[in-house]
PDB file of C-alpha atoms in Angstrom:
ATOM      1  CA  GLN A   1      -8.210  91.886 -40.348  1.00 79.00           C
ATOM      2  CA  SER A   2      -6.489  94.580 -38.335  1.00 89.00           C
ATOM      3  CA  VAL A   3      -8.026  95.869 -35.317  1.00 94.00           C
ATOM      4  CA  LEU A   4      -7.316  99.357 -36.489  1.00 98.00           C
ATOM      5  CA  THR A   5      -8.976 100.371 -39.839  1.00 98.00           C
ATOM      6  CA  GLN A   6      -7.130 102.303 -42.252  1.00 98.00           C
ATOM      7  CA  PRO A   7      -7.894 102.835 -45.922  1.00 98.00           C
ATOM      8  CA  PRO A   8      -5.666 100.783 -48.160  1.00 97.00           C
ATOM      9  CA  SER A   9      -4.787 103.608 -50.671  1.00 97.00           C
ATOM     10  CA  ALA A  10      -4.745 107.551 -50.646  1.00 98.00           C
ATOM     11  CA  SER A  11      -3.450 109.754 -53.077  1.00 97.00           C
ATOM     12  CA  GLY A  12      -2.804 113.567 -54.097  1.00 96.00           C
ATOM     13  CA  THR A  13      -0.620 115.902 -56.483  1.00 96.00           C
ATOM     14  CA  PRO A  14       2.400 117.640 -55.391  1.00 97.00           C
ATOM     15  CA  GLY A  15       1.521 120.781 -53.336  1.00 97.00           C
ATOM     16  CA  GLN A  16      -1.815 119.240 -52.327  1.00 96.00           C
ATOM     17  CA  GLY A  17      -2.765 118.031 -48.957  1.00 97.00           C
ATOM     18  CA  VAL A  18      -4.025 114.469 -48.013  1.00 98.00           C
ATOM     19  CA  THR A  19      -5.593 113.092 -44.644  1.00 98.00           C
ATOM     20  CA  ILE A  20      -5.402 109.484 -43.621  1.00 98.00           C
ATOM     21  CA  SER A  21      -7.738 108.112 -41.084  1.00 98.00           C
ATOM     22  CA  CYS A  22      -7.491 105.278 -38.435  1.00 98.00           C
ATOM     23  CA  SER A  23     -10.419 104.061 -36.726  1.00 98.00           C
ATOM     24  CA  GLY A  24     -10.308 101.888 -33.609  1.00 98.00           C
ATOM     25  CA  GLY A  25     -12.173 101.292 -30.440  1.00 97.00           C
ATOM     26  CA  GLY A  26     -12.603 101.945 -26.595  1.00 97.00           C
ATOM     27  CA  SER A  27      -9.778  99.440 -25.805  1.00 97.00           C
ATOM     28  CA  ASN A  28      -7.268 100.967 -28.059  1.00 97.00           C
ATOM     29  CA  ILE A  29      -7.530 104.560 -29.541  1.00 97.00           C
ATOM     30  CA  GLY A  30      -9.993 105.568 -27.163  1.00 97.00           C
ATOM     31  CA  ILE A  31      -7.934 105.265 -24.204  1.00 96.00           C
ATOM     32  CA  ASN A  32      -4.270 105.180 -25.270  1.00 95.00           C
ATOM     33  CA  THR A  33      -2.033 107.540 -27.505  1.00 95.00           C
ATOM     34  CA  VAL A  34      -1.513 106.744 -30.935  1.00 97.00           C
ATOM     35  CA  ASN A  35       1.781 106.888 -33.236  1.00 98.00           C
ATOM     36  CA  TRP A  36       2.227 107.261 -36.801  1.00 98.00           C
ATOM     37  CA  TYR A  37       5.135 105.718 -38.753  1.00 98.00           C
ATOM     38  CA  GLN A  38       6.284 106.146 -42.488  1.00 98.00           C
ATOM     39  CA  GLN A  39       7.581 103.276 -44.377  1.00 98.00           C
ATOM     40  CA  LEU A  40       9.536 104.250 -47.612  1.00 97.00           C
ATOM     41  CA  PRO A  41       9.894 101.320 -49.983  1.00 93.00           C
ATOM     42  CA  GLY A  42      12.304  98.497 -48.945  1.00 93.00           C
ATOM     43  CA  THR A  43      12.967 100.376 -45.570  1.00 97.00           C
ATOM     44  CA  ALA A  44      12.037 100.433 -41.991  1.00 98.00           C
ATOM     45  CA  PRO A  45       9.245 102.314 -40.539  1.00 98.00           C
ATOM     46  CA  LYS A  46      10.026 105.721 -39.314  1.00 98.00           C
ATOM     47  CA  LEU A  47       8.543 107.383 -36.517  1.00 98.00           C
ATOM     48  CA  ILE A  48       6.681 110.610 -37.686  1.00 98.00           C
ATOM     49  CA  ILE A  49       3.949 111.417 -35.131  1.00 98.00           C
ATOM     50  CA  PHE A  50       3.946 110.137 -31.427  1.00 97.00           C
ATOM     51  CA  ALA A  51       1.146 110.970 -28.849  1.00 96.00           C
ATOM     52  CA  ASN A  52      -1.604 111.621 -31.336  1.00 97.00           C
ATOM     53  CA  ASN A  53      -0.062 114.697 -32.702  1.00 97.00           C
ATOM     54  CA  GLN A  54       3.514 115.190 -31.400  1.00 97.00           C
ATOM     55  CA  ARG A  55       6.500 115.552 -34.290  1.00 97.00           C
ATOM     56  CA  PRO A  56       9.730 114.207 -33.492  1.00 95.00           C
ATOM     57  CA  SER A  57      12.752 116.529 -34.039  1.00 95.00           C
ATOM     58  CA  GLY A  58      13.509 116.226 -37.819  1.00 96.00           C
ATOM     59  CA  VAL A  59      10.050 115.585 -39.256  1.00 97.00           C
ATOM     60  CA  PRO A  60       8.573 118.386 -41.261  1.00 97.00           C
ATOM     61  CA  ASP A  61       5.792 120.391 -39.951  1.00 96.00           C
ATOM     62  CA  ARG A  62       3.948 119.535 -43.184  1.00 97.00           C
ATOM     63  CA  PHE A  63       3.147 116.294 -41.188  1.00 98.00           C
ATOM     64  CA  SER A  64       0.213 116.786 -38.234  1.00 98.00           C
ATOM     65  CA  GLY A  65      -1.879 114.403 -36.302  1.00 98.00           C
ATOM     66  CA  SER A  66      -5.244 114.728 -34.509  1.00 98.00           C
ATOM     67  CA  LYS A  67      -7.591 112.735 -32.368  1.00 97.00           C
ATOM     68  CA  SER A  68     -11.338 112.442 -31.890  1.00 97.00           C
ATOM     69  CA  GLY A  69     -12.615 109.918 -29.793  1.00 97.00           C
ATOM     70  CA  THR A  70     -12.064 106.617 -31.125  1.00 97.00           C
ATOM     71  CA  SER A  71     -10.480 107.564 -34.236  1.00 98.00           C
ATOM     72  CA  VAL A  72      -6.981 109.406 -35.436  1.00 98.00           C
ATOM     73  CA  SER A  73      -6.082 111.154 -38.656  1.00 98.00           C
ATOM     74  CA  LEU A  74      -2.564 111.973 -40.178  1.00 98.00           C
ATOM     75  CA  ALA A  75      -2.768 115.367 -42.200  1.00 98.00           C
ATOM     76  CA  ILE A  76      -0.056 115.803 -44.872  1.00 98.00           C
ATOM     77  CA  SER A  77       0.193 119.133 -46.476  1.00 97.00           C
ATOM     78  CA  GLY A  78       2.169 120.517 -49.508  1.00 97.00           C
ATOM     79  CA  LEU A  79       2.587 116.998 -50.785  1.00 97.00           C
ATOM     80  CA  GLN A  80       5.954 116.205 -52.070  1.00 97.00           C
ATOM     81  CA  SER A  81       7.150 113.025 -54.083  1.00 96.00           C
ATOM     82  CA  GLU A  82       9.306 111.930 -51.367  1.00 96.00           C
ATOM     83  CA  ASP A  83       5.876 111.511 -49.126  1.00 97.00           C
ATOM     84  CA  GLU A  84       5.153 108.212 -51.415  1.00 97.00           C
ATOM     85  CA  ALA A  85       5.249 105.656 -48.857  1.00 98.00           C
ATOM     86  CA  ASP A  86       2.961 103.209 -46.705  1.00 98.00           C
ATOM     87  CA  TYR A  87       1.788 104.927 -43.286  1.00 98.00           C
ATOM     88  CA  TYR A  88       0.942 103.009 -40.503  1.00 98.00           C
ATOM     89  CA  CYS A  89      -0.904 103.601 -37.201  1.00 98.00           C
ATOM     90  CA  ALA A  90      -0.297 102.019 -33.687  1.00 98.00           C
ATOM     91  CA  THR A  91      -1.184 101.741 -30.282  1.00 97.00           C
ATOM     92  CA  TRP A  92      -1.882  99.329 -27.605  1.00 96.00           C
ATOM     93  CA  ASP A  93      -4.857  97.556 -27.240  1.00 96.00           C
ATOM     94  CA  ALA A  94      -5.893  96.927 -23.552  1.00 96.00           C
ATOM     95  CA  SER A  95      -8.193  94.281 -23.928  1.00 96.00           C
ATOM     96  CA  LEU A  96      -6.193  91.928 -26.434  1.00 96.00           C
ATOM     97  CA  ASN A  97      -3.135  93.098 -24.078  1.00 95.00           C
ATOM     98  CA  ASP A  98      -1.265  93.472 -27.659  1.00 96.00           C
ATOM     99  CA  LEU A  99       0.376  96.241 -29.619  1.00 97.00           C
ATOM    100  CA  VAL A 100      -1.628  96.607 -32.707  1.00 97.00           C
ATOM    101  CA  PHE A 101      -0.882  98.408 -36.102  1.00 98.00           C
ATOM    102  CA  GLY A 102      -3.528  99.531 -38.750  1.00 98.00           C
ATOM    103  CA  GLY A 103      -3.402  97.850 -41.944  1.00 97.00           C
ATOM    104  CA  GLY A 104      -1.545 100.569 -43.574  1.00 98.00           C
ATOM    105  CA  THR A 105      -2.409 103.093 -46.250  1.00 98.00           C
ATOM    106  CA  LYS A 106      -0.282 103.371 -49.259  1.00 98.00           C
ATOM    107  CA  LEU A 107      -0.004 107.250 -50.348  1.00 98.00           C
ATOM    108  CA  THR A 108       0.846 107.602 -54.218  1.00 97.00           C
ATOM    109  CA  VAL A 109       1.899 111.388 -55.230  1.00 96.00           C
ATOM    110  CA  LEU A 110       0.604 111.614 -58.662  1.00 90.00           C
TER     111      LEU A 110
ATOM    112  CA  GLN B   1      23.386 107.355 -32.622  1.00 93.00           C
ATOM    113  CA  LEU B   2      21.799 103.955 -31.605  1.00 96.00           C
ATOM    114  CA  GLN B   3      22.012 101.280 -34.356  1.00 98.00           C
ATOM    115  CA  LEU B   4      20.325  97.912 -34.548  1.00 98.00           C
ATOM    116  CA  GLN B   5      21.022  94.993 -36.840  1.00 98.00           C
ATOM    117  CA  GLU B   6      19.425  91.577 -37.362  1.00 98.00           C
ATOM    118  CA  SER B   7      21.301  88.387 -37.866  1.00 97.00           C
ATOM    119  CA  GLY B   8      20.320  85.176 -38.477  1.00 95.00           C
ATOM    120  CA  PRO B   9      19.516  82.291 -41.154  1.00 95.00           C
ATOM    121  CA  GLY B  10      17.392  83.716 -44.350  1.00 94.00           C
ATOM    122  CA  LEU B  11      15.966  80.259 -45.089  1.00 97.00           C
ATOM    123  CA  VAL B  12      14.195  78.162 -42.545  1.00 98.00           C
ATOM    124  CA  LYS B  13      12.483  74.771 -43.179  1.00 98.00           C
ATOM    125  CA  PRO B  14       8.733  74.117 -41.963  1.00 97.00           C
ATOM    126  CA  SER B  15       8.447  72.764 -38.530  1.00 97.00           C
ATOM    127  CA  GLU B  16      12.072  74.154 -37.734  1.00 98.00           C
ATOM    128  CA  THR B  17      12.806  76.807 -35.229  1.00 98.00           C
ATOM    129  CA  LEU B  18      13.951  80.220 -36.234  1.00 98.00           C
ATOM    130  CA  SER B  19      16.460  82.014 -34.293  1.00 98.00           C
ATOM    131  CA  LEU B  20      17.474  85.780 -34.687  1.00 98.00           C
ATOM    132  CA  THR B  21      19.558  87.897 -32.943  1.00 98.00           C
ATOM    133  CA  CYS B  22      19.495  91.880 -32.787  1.00 98.00           C
ATOM    134  CA  THR B  23      22.698  93.531 -31.836  1.00 98.00           C
ATOM    135  CA  VAL B  24      22.815  97.242 -30.573  1.00 98.00           C
ATOM    136  CA  SER B  25      25.476  99.639 -30.805  1.00 97.00           C
ATOM    137  CA  GLY B  26      25.670 103.305 -29.945  1.00 96.00           C
ATOM    138  CA  GLY B  27      23.473 102.595 -26.757  1.00 95.00           C
ATOM    139  CA  SER B  28      22.793 100.114 -24.145  1.00 96.00           C
ATOM    140  CA  VAL B  29      20.048  97.290 -23.892  1.00 96.00           C
ATOM    141  CA  SER B  30      20.375  97.963 -20.048  1.00 95.00           C
ATOM    142  CA  ARG B  31      18.733 101.417 -20.208  1.00 91.00           C
ATOM    143  CA  SER B  32      15.590 101.796 -18.291  1.00 90.00           C
ATOM    144  CA  GLY B  33      12.765 103.227 -19.949  1.00 93.00           C
ATOM    145  CA  TYR B  34      12.786 101.120 -23.101  1.00 95.00           C
ATOM    146  CA  ASN B  35      12.132  97.621 -24.259  1.00 96.00           C
ATOM    147  CA  TRP B  36      13.261  95.870 -27.266  1.00 98.00           C
ATOM    148  CA  ASN B  37      11.039  94.379 -29.624  1.00 98.00           C
ATOM    149  CA  TRP B  38      10.636  92.235 -32.662  1.00 98.00           C
ATOM    150  CA  ILE B  39       8.160  93.184 -35.269  1.00 98.00           C
ATOM    151  CA  ARG B  40       7.650  91.315 -38.446  1.00 98.00           C
ATOM    152  CA  GLN B  41       6.155  92.211 -41.909  1.00 98.00           C
ATOM    153  CA  PRO B  42       5.142  89.619 -44.712  1.00 98.00           C
ATOM    154  CA  PRO B  43       5.697  90.309 -48.214  1.00 97.00           C
ATOM    155  CA  GLY B  44       3.406  93.033 -49.589  1.00 96.00           C
ATOM    156  CA  LYS B  45       1.362  92.997 -46.084  1.00 97.00           C
ATOM    157  CA  GLY B  46       1.172  95.103 -42.915  1.00 97.00           C
ATOM    158  CA  LEU B  47       3.260  95.039 -39.711  1.00 98.00           C
ATOM    159  CA  GLU B  48       2.762  92.673 -36.877  1.00 98.00           C
ATOM    160  CA  TRP B  49       4.351  93.150 -33.220  1.00 98.00           C
ATOM    161  CA  ILE B  50       5.666  89.952 -32.219  1.00 98.00           C
ATOM    162  CA  GLY B  51       6.739  90.782 -28.478  1.00 98.00           C
ATOM    163  CA  ALA B  52       9.428  92.399 -26.415  1.00 98.00           C
ATOM    164  CA  THR B  53      11.638  91.978 -23.524  1.00 97.00           C
ATOM    165  CA  TYR B  54      13.150  94.425 -21.170  1.00 96.00           C
ATOM    166  CA  TYR B  55      16.635  95.107 -19.577  1.00 93.00           C
ATOM    167  CA  HIS B  56      15.641  93.049 -16.560  1.00 93.00           C
ATOM    168  CA  GLY B  57      14.646  90.153 -18.791  1.00 92.00           C
ATOM    169  CA  GLY B  58      10.668  90.454 -18.544  1.00 95.00           C
ATOM    170  CA  THR B  59       8.870  89.731 -21.881  1.00 97.00           C
ATOM    171  CA  ASP B  60       5.735  90.636 -23.510  1.00 96.00           C
ATOM    172  CA  TYR B  61       4.273  88.548 -26.203  1.00 97.00           C
ATOM    173  CA  ALA B  62       1.607  89.026 -28.887  1.00 97.00           C
ATOM    174  CA  PRO B  63      -1.247  86.895 -27.816  1.00 97.00           C
ATOM    175  CA  SER B  64      -1.583  85.088 -31.252  1.00 96.00           C
ATOM    176  CA  LEU B  65       2.174  83.990 -31.144  1.00 98.00           C
ATOM    177  CA  LYS B  66       2.563  83.696 -27.694  1.00 97.00           C
ATOM    178  CA  SER B  67       2.570  79.878 -27.668  1.00 97.00           C
ATOM    179  CA  ARG B  68       5.480  79.794 -30.284  1.00 98.00           C
ATOM    180  CA  VAL B  69       7.944  82.520 -29.400  1.00 98.00           C
ATOM    181  CA  THR B  70      10.545  83.314 -26.907  1.00 98.00           C
ATOM    182  CA  ILE B  71      12.262  86.473 -26.454  1.00 98.00           C
ATOM    183  CA  SER B  72      15.605  86.909 -24.482  1.00 97.00           C
ATOM    184  CA  ILE B  73      18.131  89.537 -23.731  1.00 97.00           C
ATOM    185  CA  ASP B  74      21.830  89.263 -23.449  1.00 97.00           C
ATOM    186  CA  THR B  75      23.229  92.436 -21.550  1.00 95.00           C
ATOM    187  CA  SER B  76      26.651  91.497 -21.683  1.00 96.00           C
ATOM    188  CA  ASN B  77      26.569  91.155 -25.361  1.00 97.00           C
ATOM    189  CA  ASN B  78      24.178  94.018 -25.833  1.00 97.00           C
ATOM    190  CA  GLN B  79      21.988  91.953 -27.765  1.00 98.00           C
ATOM    191  CA  PHE B  80      18.423  90.529 -27.670  1.00 98.00           C
ATOM    192  CA  SER B  81      17.043  87.507 -29.390  1.00 98.00           C
ATOM    193  CA  LEU B  82      13.844  85.947 -31.016  1.00 98.00           C
ATOM    194  CA  LYS B  83      13.199  82.181 -31.052  1.00 98.00           C
ATOM    195  CA  MET B  84      10.113  80.990 -32.857  1.00 98.00           C
ATOM    196  CA  ASN B  85       9.348  77.199 -33.146  1.00 97.00           C
ATOM    197  CA  SER B  86       7.001  75.364 -35.509  1.00 97.00           C
ATOM    198  CA  MET B  87       7.773  77.528 -38.535  1.00 98.00           C
ATOM    199  CA  THR B  88       5.242  77.413 -41.744  1.00 98.00           C
ATOM    200  CA  ALA B  89       5.245  79.404 -44.812  1.00 98.00           C
ATOM    201  CA  ALA B  90       3.015  81.836 -43.181  1.00 98.00           C
ATOM    202  CA  ASP B  91       5.837  83.005 -41.042  1.00 98.00           C
ATOM    203  CA  THR B  92       7.669  84.271 -43.862  1.00 98.00           C
ATOM    204  CA  ALA B  93       8.470  87.710 -43.780  1.00 98.00           C
ATOM    205  CA  VAL B  94      10.778  90.487 -43.049  1.00 98.00           C
ATOM    206  CA  TYR B  95      11.657  90.468 -39.508  1.00 98.00           C
ATOM    207  CA  PHE B  96      12.531  93.853 -37.526  1.00 98.00           C
ATOM    208  CA  CYS B  97      13.630  94.564 -34.307  1.00 98.00           C
ATOM    209  CA  ALA B  98      13.286  97.894 -32.924  1.00 98.00           C
ATOM    210  CA  ARG B  99      13.571  99.939 -29.275  1.00 98.00           C
ATOM    211  CA  ARG B 100      10.420 101.261 -27.918  1.00 97.00           C
ATOM    212  CA  LEU B 101      10.267 104.068 -25.599  1.00 95.00           C
ATOM    213  CA  VAL B 102       8.027 102.852 -22.522  1.00 93.00           C
ATOM    214  CA  THR B 103       8.149 105.887 -20.198  1.00 87.00           C
ATOM    215  CA  GLN B 104       4.584 107.392 -19.437  1.00 75.00           C
ATOM    216  CA  PRO B 105       2.812 108.959 -21.104  1.00 77.00           C
ATOM    217  CA  ASN B 106       4.581 108.072 -24.421  1.00 81.00           C
ATOM    218  CA  HIS B 107       5.329 104.737 -26.024  1.00 92.00           C
ATOM    219  CA  TYR B 108       6.811 104.442 -29.401  1.00 96.00           C
ATOM    220  CA  PHE B 109       9.148 102.713 -31.583  1.00 97.00           C
ATOM    221  CA  ASP B 110      12.140 105.355 -32.232  1.00 96.00           C
ATOM    222  CA  TYR B 111      14.850 103.080 -33.530  1.00 97.00           C
ATOM    223  CA  TRP B 112      14.729  99.949 -35.941  1.00 98.00           C
ATOM    224  CA  GLY B 113      16.734  97.691 -37.507  1.00 98.00           C
ATOM    225  CA  GLN B 114      16.864  97.590 -41.201  1.00 98.00           C
ATOM    226  CA  GLY B 115      15.236  94.231 -41.127  1.00 98.00           C
ATOM    227  CA  THR B 116      15.982  90.631 -42.358  1.00 98.00           C
ATOM    228  CA  LEU B 117      14.031  88.346 -44.786  1.00 98.00           C
ATOM    229  CA  VAL B 118      13.357  85.130 -43.372  1.00 98.00           C
ATOM    230  CA  THR B 119      11.703  82.625 -45.813  1.00 98.00           C
ATOM    231  CA  VAL B 120      10.200  79.212 -44.943  1.00 98.00           C
ATOM    232  CA  SER B 121      10.683  76.680 -47.369  1.00 97.00           C
ATOM    233  CA  SER B 122      12.050  73.035 -47.730  1.00 95.00           C
TER     234      SER B 122
END
């Protein structure tokens, strides 16, 4: 059971938008910034959002992040087939003294 | 461009010790502002942070694995390593090495190795 809770799956059709949530608590998301990673099948994770809402260079602006209290969200607009991947949120938990990942959300582009 | 490459045995027997090495090219493990991490992913499951080492040899470990894990750094060979003892089938996973930026206020993994599958079986 992950400290950060994500829905196991999400889906959308090409061109649509989708939002993936990540819920935590006061010792993790509540006091630390959150990063999002995209993992395409058979590959290593890739950073797509850091510090809650910042995009690394090269990441399309279709990807955006937001934070409210102890939850964060990843929004993907204009879905493309290549967005089909697993998405993970991650942050530091000050109570556990541990770097924690969400359980991951498998995004399917129908 | 920084590159990380994991190496080590793909098969480990139960109760034995796993030893993996991550070789870094295109950059130095001695650079401050970063730490060097091991993360694993059991087949079909999510990511789990194992721990990290710093250029000065300091370490951080996941509480759940701390008693079984040692992470060390070799600055002369630009490598860092993972040792995990008392391996069981539950430790079967893809093991990734990764660099993490640790300068305030942003902490994130920016470079990853491709991962190496370790199977625990007799």
